[in-house]
Tab-separated table of C-alpha atoms in Angstrom:
chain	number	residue	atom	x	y	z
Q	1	UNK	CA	8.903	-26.602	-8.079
Q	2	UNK	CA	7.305	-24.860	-4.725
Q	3	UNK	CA	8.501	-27.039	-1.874
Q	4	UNK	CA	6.540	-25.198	0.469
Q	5	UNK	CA	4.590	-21.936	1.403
Q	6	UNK	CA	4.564	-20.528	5.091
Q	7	UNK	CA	2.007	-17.814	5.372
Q	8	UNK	CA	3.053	-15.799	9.049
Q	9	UNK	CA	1.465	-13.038	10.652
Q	10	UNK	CA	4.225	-10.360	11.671
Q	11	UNK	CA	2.519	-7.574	14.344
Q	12	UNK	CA	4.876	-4.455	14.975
Q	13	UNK	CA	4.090	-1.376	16.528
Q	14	UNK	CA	3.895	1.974	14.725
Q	15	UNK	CA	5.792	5.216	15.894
Q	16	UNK	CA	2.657	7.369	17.202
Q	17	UNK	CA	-0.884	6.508	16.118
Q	18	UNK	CA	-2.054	7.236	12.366
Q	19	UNK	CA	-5.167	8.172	12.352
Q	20	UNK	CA	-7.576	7.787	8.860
Q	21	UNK	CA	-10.849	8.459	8.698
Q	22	UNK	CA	-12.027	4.631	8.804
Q	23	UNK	CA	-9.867	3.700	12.076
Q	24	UNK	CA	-6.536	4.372	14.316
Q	25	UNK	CA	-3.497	2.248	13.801
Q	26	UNK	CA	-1.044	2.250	16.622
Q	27	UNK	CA	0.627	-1.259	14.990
Q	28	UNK	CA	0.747	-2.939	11.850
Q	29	UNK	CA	0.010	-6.709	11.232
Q	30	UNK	CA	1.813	-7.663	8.118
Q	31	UNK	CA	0.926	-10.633	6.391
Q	32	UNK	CA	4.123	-12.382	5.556
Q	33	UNK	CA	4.247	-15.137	2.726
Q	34	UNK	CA	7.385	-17.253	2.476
Q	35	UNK	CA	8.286	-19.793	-0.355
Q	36	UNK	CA	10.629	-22.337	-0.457
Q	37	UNK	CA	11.685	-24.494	-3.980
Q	38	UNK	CA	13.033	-28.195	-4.382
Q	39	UNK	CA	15.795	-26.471	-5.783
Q	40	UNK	CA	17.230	-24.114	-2.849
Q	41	UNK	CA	15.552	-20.933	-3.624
Q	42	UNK	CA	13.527	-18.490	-1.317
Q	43	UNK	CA	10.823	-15.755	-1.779
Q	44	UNK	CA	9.386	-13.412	0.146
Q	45	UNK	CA	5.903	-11.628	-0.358
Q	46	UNK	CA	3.727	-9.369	1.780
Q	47	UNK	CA	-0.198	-8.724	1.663
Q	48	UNK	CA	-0.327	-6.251	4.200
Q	49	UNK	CA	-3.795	-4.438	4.592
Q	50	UNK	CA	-4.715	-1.069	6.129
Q	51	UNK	CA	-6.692	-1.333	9.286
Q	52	UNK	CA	-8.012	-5.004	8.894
Q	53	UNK	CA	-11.323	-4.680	7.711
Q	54	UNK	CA	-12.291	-1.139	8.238
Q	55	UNK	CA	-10.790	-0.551	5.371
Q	56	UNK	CA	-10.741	-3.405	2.641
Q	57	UNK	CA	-12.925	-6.925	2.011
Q	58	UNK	CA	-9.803	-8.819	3.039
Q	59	UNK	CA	-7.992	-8.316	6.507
Q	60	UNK	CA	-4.811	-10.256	7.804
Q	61	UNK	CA	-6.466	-13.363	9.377
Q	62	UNK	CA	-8.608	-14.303	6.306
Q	63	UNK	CA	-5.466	-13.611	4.381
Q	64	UNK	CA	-3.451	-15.970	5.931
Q	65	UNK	CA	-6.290	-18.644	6.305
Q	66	UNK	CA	-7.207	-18.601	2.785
Q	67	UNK	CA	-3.747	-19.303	1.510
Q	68	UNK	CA	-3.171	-22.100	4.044
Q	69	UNK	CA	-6.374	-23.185	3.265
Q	70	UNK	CA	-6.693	-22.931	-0.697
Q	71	UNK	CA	-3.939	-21.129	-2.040
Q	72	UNK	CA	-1.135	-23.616	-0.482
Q	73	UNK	CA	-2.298	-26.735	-1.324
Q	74	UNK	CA	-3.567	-26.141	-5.211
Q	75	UNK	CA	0.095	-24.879	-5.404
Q	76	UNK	CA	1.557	-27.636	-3.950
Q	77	UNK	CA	-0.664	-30.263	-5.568
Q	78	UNK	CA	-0.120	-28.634	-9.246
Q	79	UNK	CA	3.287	-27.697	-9.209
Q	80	UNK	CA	3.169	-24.666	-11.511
Q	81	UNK	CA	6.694	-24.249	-13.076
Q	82	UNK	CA	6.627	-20.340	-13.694
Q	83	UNK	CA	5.152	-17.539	-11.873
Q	84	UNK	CA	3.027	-17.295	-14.737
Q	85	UNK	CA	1.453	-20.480	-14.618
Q	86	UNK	CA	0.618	-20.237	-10.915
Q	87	UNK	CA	-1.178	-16.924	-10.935
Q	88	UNK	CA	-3.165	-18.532	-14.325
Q	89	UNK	CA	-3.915	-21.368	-12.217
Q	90	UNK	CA	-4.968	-19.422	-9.252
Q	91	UNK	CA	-7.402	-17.008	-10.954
Q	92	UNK	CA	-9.032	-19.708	-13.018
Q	93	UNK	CA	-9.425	-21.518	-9.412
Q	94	UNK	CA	-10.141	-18.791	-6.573
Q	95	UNK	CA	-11.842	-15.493	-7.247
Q	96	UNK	CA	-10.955	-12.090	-5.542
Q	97	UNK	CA	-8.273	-12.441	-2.608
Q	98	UNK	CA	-6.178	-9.516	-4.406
Q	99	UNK	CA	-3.880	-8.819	-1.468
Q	100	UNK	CA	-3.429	-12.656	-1.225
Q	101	UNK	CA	-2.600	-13.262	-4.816
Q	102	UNK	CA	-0.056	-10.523	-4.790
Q	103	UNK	CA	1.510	-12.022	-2.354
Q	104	UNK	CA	1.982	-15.434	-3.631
Q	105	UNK	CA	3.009	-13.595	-7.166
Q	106	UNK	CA	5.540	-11.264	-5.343
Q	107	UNK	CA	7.608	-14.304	-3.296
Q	108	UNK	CA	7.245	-16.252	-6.707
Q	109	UNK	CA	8.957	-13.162	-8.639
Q	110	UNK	CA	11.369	-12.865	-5.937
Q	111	UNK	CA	12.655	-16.543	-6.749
Q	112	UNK	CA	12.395	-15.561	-10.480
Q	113	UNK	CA	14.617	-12.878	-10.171
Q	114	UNK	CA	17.040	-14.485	-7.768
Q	115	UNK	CA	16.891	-17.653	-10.377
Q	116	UNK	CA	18.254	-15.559	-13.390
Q	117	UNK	CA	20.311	-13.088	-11.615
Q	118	UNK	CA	17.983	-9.649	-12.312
Q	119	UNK	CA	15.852	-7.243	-10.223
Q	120	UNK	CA	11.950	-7.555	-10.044
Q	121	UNK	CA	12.248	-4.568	-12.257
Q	122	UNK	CA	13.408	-5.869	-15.096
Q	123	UNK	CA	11.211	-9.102	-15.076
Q	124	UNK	CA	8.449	-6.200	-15.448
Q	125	UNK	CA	9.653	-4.498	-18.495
Q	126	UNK	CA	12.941	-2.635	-17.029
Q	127	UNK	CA	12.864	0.458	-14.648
Q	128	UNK	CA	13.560	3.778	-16.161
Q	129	UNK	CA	14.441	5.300	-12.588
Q	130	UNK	CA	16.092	4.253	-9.566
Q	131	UNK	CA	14.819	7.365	-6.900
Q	132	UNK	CA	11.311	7.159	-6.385
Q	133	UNK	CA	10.597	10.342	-4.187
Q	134	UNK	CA	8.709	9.871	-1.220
Q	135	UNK	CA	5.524	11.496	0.487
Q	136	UNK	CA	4.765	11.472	4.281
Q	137	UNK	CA	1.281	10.993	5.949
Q	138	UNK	CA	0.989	13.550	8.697
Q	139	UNK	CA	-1.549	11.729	10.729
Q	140	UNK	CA	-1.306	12.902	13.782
Q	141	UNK	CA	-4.364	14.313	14.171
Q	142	UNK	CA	-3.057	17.525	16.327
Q	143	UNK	CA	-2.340	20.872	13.637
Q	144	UNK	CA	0.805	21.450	15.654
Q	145	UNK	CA	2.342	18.104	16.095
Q	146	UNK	CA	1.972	17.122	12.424
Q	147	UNK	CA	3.298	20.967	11.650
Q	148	UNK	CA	6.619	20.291	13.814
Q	149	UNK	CA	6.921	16.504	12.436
Q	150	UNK	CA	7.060	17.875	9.017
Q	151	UNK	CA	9.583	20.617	9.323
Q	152	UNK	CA	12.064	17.742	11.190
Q	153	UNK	CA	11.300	15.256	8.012
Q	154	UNK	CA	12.117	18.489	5.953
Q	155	UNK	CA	15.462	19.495	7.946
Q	156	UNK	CA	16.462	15.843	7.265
Q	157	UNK	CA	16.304	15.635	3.732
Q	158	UNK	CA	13.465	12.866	3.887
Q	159	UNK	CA	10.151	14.205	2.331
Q	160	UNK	CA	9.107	17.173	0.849
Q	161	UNK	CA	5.543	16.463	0.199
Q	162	UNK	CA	2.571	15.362	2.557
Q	163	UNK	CA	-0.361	13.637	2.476
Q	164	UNK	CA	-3.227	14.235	5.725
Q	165	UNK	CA	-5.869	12.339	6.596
Q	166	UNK	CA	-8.996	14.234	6.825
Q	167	UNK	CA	-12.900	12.886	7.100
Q	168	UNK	CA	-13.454	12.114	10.556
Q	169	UNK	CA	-14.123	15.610	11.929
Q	170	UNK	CA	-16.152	18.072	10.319
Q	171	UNK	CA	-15.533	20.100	7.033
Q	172	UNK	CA	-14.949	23.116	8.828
Q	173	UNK	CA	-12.292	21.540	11.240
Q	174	UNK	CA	-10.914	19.563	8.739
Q	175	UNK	CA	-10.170	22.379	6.488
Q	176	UNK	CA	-8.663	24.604	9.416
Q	177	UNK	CA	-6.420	22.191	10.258
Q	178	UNK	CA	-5.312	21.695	6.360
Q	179	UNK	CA	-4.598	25.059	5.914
Q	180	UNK	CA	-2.562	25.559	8.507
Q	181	UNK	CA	-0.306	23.530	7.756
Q	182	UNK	CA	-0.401	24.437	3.987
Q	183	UNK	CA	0.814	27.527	5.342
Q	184	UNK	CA	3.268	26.766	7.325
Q	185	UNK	CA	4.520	24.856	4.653
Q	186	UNK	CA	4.125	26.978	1.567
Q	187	UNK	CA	6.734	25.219	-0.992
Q	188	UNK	CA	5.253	21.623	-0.206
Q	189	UNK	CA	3.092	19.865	-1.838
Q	190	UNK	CA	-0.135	18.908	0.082
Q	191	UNK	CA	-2.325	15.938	-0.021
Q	192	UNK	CA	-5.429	15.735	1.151
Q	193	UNK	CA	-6.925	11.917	1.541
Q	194	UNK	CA	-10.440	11.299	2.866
Q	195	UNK	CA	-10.585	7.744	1.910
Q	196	UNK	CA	-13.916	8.281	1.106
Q	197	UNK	CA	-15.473	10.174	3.925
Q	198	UNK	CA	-17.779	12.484	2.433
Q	199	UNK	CA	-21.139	12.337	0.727
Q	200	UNK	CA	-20.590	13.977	-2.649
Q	201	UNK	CA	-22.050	17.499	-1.656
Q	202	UNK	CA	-19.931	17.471	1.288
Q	203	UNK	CA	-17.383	17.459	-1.336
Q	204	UNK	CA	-18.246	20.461	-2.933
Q	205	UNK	CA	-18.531	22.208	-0.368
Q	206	UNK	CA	-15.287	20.776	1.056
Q	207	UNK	CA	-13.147	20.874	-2.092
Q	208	UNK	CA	-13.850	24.065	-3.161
Q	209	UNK	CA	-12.335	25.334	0.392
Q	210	UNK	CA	-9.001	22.990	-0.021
Q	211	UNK	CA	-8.802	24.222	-3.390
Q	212	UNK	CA	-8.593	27.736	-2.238
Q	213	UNK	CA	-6.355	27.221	0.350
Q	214	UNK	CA	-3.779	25.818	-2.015
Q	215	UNK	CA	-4.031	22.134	-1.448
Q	216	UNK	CA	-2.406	20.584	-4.559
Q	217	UNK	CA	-4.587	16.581	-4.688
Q	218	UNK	CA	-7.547	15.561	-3.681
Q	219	UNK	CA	-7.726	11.868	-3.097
Q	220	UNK	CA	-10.743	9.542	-2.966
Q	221	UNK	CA	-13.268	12.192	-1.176
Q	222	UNK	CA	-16.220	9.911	-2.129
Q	223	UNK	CA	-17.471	6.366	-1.573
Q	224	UNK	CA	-15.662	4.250	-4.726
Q	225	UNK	CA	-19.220	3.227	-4.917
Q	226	UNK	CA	-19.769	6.187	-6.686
Q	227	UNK	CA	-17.161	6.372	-10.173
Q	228	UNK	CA	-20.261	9.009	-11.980
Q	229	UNK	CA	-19.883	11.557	-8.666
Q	230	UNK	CA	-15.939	11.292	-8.873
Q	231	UNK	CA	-16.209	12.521	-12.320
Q	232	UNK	CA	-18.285	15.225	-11.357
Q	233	UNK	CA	-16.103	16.711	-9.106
Q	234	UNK	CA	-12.848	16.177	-11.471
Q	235	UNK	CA	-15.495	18.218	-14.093
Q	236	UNK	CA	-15.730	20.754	-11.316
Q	237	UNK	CA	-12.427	21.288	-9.849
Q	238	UNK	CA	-9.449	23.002	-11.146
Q	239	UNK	CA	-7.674	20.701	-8.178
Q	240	UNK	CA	-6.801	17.478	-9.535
Q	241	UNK	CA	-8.745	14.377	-8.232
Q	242	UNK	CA	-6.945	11.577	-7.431
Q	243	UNK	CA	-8.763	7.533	-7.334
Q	244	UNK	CA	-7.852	5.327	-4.720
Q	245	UNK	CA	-9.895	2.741	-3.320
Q	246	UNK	CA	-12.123	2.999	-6.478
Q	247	UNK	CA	-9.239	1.945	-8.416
Q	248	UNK	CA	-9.077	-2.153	-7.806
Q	249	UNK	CA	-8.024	-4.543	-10.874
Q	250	UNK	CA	-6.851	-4.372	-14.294
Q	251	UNK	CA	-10.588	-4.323	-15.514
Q	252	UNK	CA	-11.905	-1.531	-12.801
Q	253	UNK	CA	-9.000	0.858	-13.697
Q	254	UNK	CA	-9.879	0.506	-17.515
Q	255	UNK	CA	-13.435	1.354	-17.032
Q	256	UNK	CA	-12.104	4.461	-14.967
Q	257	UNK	CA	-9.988	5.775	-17.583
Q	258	UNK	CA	-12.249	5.114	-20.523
Q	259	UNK	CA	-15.115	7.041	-18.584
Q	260	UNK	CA	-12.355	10.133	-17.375
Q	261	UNK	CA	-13.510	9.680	-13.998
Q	262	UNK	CA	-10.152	10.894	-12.209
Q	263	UNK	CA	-7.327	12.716	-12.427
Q	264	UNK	CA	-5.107	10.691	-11.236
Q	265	UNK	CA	-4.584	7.272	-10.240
Q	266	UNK	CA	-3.102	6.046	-7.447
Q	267	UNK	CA	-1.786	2.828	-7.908
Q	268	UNK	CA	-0.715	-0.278	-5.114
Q	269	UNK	CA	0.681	-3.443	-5.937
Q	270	UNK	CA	-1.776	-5.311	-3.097
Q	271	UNK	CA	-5.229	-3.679	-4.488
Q	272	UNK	CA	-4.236	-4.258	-8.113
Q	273	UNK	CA	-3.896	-8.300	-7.339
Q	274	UNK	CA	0.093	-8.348	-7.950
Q	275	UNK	CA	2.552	-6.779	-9.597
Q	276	UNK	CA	2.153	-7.280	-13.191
Q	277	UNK	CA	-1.751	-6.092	-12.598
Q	278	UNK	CA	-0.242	-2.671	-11.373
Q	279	UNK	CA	1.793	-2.552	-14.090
Q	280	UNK	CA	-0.987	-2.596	-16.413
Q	281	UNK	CA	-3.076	-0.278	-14.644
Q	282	UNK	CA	-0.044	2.137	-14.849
Q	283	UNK	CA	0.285	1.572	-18.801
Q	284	UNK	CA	-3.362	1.817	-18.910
Q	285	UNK	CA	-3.170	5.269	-17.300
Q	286	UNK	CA	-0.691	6.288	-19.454
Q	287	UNK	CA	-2.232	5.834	-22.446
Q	288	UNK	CA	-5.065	7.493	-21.335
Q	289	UNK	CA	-3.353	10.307	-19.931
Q	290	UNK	CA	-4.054	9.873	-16.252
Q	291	UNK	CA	-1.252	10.878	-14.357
Q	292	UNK	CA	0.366	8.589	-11.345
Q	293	UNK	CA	0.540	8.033	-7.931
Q	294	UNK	CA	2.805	5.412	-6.315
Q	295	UNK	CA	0.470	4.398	-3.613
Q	296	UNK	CA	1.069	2.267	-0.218
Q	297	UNK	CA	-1.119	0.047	1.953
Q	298	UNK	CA	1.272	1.016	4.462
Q	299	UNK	CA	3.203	-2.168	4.146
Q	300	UNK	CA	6.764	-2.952	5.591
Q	301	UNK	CA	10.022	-3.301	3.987
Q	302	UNK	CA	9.031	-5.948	1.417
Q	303	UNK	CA	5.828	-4.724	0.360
Q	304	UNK	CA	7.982	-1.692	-0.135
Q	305	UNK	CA	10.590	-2.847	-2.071
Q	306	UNK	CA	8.174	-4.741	-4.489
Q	307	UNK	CA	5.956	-1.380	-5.115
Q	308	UNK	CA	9.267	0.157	-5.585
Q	309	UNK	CA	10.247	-2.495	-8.572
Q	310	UNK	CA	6.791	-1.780	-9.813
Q	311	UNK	CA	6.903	2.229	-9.988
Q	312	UNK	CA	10.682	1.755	-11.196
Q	313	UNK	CA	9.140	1.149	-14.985
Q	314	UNK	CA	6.148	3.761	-14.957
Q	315	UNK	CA	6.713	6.168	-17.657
Q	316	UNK	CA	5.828	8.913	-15.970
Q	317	UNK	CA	5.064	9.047	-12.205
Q	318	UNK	CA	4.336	13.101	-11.821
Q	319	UNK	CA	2.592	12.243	-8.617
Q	320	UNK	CA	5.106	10.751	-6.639
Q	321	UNK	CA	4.923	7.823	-4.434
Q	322	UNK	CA	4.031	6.968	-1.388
Q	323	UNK	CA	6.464	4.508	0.137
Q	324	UNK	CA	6.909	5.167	3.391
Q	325	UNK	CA	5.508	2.169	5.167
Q	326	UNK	CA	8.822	0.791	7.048
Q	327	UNK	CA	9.473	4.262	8.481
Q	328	UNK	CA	6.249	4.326	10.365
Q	329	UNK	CA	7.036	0.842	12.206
Q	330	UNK	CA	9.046	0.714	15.221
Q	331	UNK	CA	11.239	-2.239	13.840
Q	332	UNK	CA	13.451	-3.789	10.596
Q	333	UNK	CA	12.788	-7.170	9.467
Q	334	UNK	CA	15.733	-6.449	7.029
Q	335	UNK	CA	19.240	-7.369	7.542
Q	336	UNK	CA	19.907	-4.052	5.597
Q	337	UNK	CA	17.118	-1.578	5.899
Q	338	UNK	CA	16.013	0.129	2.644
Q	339	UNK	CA	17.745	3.462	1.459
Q	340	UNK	CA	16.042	6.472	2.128
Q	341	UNK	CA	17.895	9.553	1.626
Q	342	UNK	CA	17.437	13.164	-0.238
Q	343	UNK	CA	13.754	12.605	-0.099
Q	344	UNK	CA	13.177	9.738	-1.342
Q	345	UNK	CA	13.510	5.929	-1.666
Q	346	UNK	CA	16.547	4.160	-3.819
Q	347	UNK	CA	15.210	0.679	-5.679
Q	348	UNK	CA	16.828	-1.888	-4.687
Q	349	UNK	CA	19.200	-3.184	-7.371
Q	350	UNK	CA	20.120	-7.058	-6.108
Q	351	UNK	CA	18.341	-9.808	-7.537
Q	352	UNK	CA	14.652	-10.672	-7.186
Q	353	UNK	CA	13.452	-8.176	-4.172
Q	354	UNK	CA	17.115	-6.696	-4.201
Q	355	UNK	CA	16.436	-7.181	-0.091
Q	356	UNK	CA	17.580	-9.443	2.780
Q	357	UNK	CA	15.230	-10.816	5.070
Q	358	UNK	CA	15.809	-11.422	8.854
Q	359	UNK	CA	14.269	-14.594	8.857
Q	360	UNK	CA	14.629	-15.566	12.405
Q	361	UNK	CA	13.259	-11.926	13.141
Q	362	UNK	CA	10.372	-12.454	11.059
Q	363	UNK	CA	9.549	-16.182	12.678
Q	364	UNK	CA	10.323	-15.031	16.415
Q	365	UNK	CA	7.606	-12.174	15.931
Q	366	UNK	CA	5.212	-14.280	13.956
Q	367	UNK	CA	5.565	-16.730	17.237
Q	368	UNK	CA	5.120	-13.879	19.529
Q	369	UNK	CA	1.776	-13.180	18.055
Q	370	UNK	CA	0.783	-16.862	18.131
Q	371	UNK	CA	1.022	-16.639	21.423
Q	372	UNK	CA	-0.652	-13.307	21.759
Q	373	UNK	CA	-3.553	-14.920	20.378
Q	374	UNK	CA	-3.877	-18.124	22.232
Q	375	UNK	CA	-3.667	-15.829	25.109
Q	376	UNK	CA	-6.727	-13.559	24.015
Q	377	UNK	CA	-8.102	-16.547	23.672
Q	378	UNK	CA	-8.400	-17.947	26.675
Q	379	UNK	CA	-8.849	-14.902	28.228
Q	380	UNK	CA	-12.550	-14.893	26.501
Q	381	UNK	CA	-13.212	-18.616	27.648
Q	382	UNK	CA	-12.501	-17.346	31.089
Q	383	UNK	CA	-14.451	-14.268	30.649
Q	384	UNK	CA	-17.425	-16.488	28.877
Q	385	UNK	CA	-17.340	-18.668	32.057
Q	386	UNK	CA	-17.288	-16.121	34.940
């Protein structure tokens, strides 16, 4: 039985600013859910977001207050005995809150796996890998900062393939700068994300430029508004097309790959609604021969580890992942960090997360911000009242 649920919002900075098309991040705010059982287990789950709500519906503060507001006490008051049985109970009872749900499912699986003894992995159907290789956002913004950061990632065995963020500039600019570092890195591959800056004949005009210049994905150019106009351009386009934001839950994805309106999916474990829900977007994909992208919503170490146990069973994951959240933050919350190395990420093999969380780390920060905000706070009152 759930003994208790502690919902903490964990701010750390970022290495240099990434900059998307929507917003700049110079720090992360992870959204931290910890669950305690009567019987002496612990789980962790994250539901971090990119960008707060330039990005998606949800952001970290209505997270958090809509699992200590709803979330926490049907769980408590219900006392579901299986993971199963409290995500039934919390989709008959509360409607959306994806990144929230996979939270609460993720610390849940955690103690499941812990419980019997077995990774997250094999509570999912089993892996079939244990390297998941590893892309890097260059997101600099500058051609030859993001040019020399890639060659050091290179030299260091880390990644080998690179996504950039594109959209905010024009096409012309964007391109340049895209090209240039497709050339200067000839035997990557090269990403190009746009999380869905352009208007549809932007697009082709845009895409047809990448896709002479070598660029190797395309990923969400459009508005996910628009599923019809991203099959156009995957009918146009010899350069595969990948869905992103368009691709949400279990029912979303399967109108997507019944109407062939991508390429490629890219799959994360917080947009699905949970873990199992990414796994059946990934067997949906499958079947439908869509290939696979291991996507991130740039979350830290446990976020990480559970997209890891996720993309662990895929079939096929041609695409790669994108795991590379906890190497753009400034700080560990692990005891043990996670094990990157010959570009790419090892999956944990311990039981539940296969990870070790610094609690007292985790609680100091969530604290710190606490009193970050009171502080804001009463810096408006005083600015209200002068």
């Amino acid at each position: 039985m759930i003994r208790s649920i502690q919902t903490l919002l964990v701010p750390i900075p970022t290495i240099r600013e990434h900059k998307l098309a929507c917003t700049v991040m110079r720090e992360q705010l992870m959204v931290l859910v910890h669950i305690q059982t009567n019987d002496g287990y612990e789980g962790w789950g994250e539901a971090t977001t990119i960008g707060g709500l330039s990005y998606a519906e949800e952001s970290p503060h209505s997270i958090k207050t809509n699992i200590d507001t709803y979330f926490t006490p049907l769980l408590i008051k219900e006392r579901p005995t299986s993971t199963a049985q409290a995500m039934h109970l919390l989709n008959k009872n509360i409607n959306g809150n994806r990144f929230a749900k996979c939270a609460i499912e993720t610390a849940l699986l955690d103690i499941e796996g812990k419980r019997l003894g077995v990774p997250i992995s094999e509570l999912l159907g089993g892996r079939v890998r244990d390297q998941l290789e590893v892309a890097w956002t260059l997101a600099s913004g500058n051609t030859d900062t993001d040019i020399i950061e890639a060659k050091q990632v290179i030299e260091a065995k880390r990644h080998r393939i690179f996504k950039l963020k594109i959209g905010s500039r024009s096409i012309a600019k964007d391109v340049e700068h895209v090209i240039a570092i497709k050339q200067a890195l000839p035997d990557c591959r090269i990403t190009v994300d746009l999380n869905q800056a352009w208007t549809e004949l932007d697009a082709m005009k845009g895409i047809k430029l990448l896709q002479d210049g070598g660029v190797d994905l395309i990923e969400q150019p459009i508005s996910m508004r628009n599923p019809a106009g991203l099959k156009r351009l995957k009918q146009h386009f010899d350069v595969a097309i990948m869905a992103d934001e368009i691709v949400q839950d279990p029912q979303n994805a399967f109108y997507l790959a019944a109407n062939h309106c991508a390429d490629v999916f890219a799959v994360k474990i917080n947009q699905a609604g949970g873990l199992k829900n990414a796994c059946l977007i990934g067997q949906m994909a499958h079947l439908a021969g869509i290939e696979l992208y291991g996507g991130t919503m740039l979350e830290g170490p446990i976020g990480t580890a559970a997209s890891a146990h996720v993309f662990s069973t895929y079939p096929s994951i041609n695409f790669d992942t994108e795991l590379f959240g906890p190497l753009l933050l400034t700080d560990d919350i692990l005891t043990k960090p996670l094990d990157y190395n010959n570009f790419g990420l090892t999956v944990p093999t311990g039981p539940g997360l296969g990870i070790e969380v610094n609690t007292d780390k985790v609680y100091d920060y969530a604290e710190r911000n606490l009193s970050r905000a009171s502080a804001n706070k009463n810096n408006l009152k005083i600015n209200m009242n002068a």
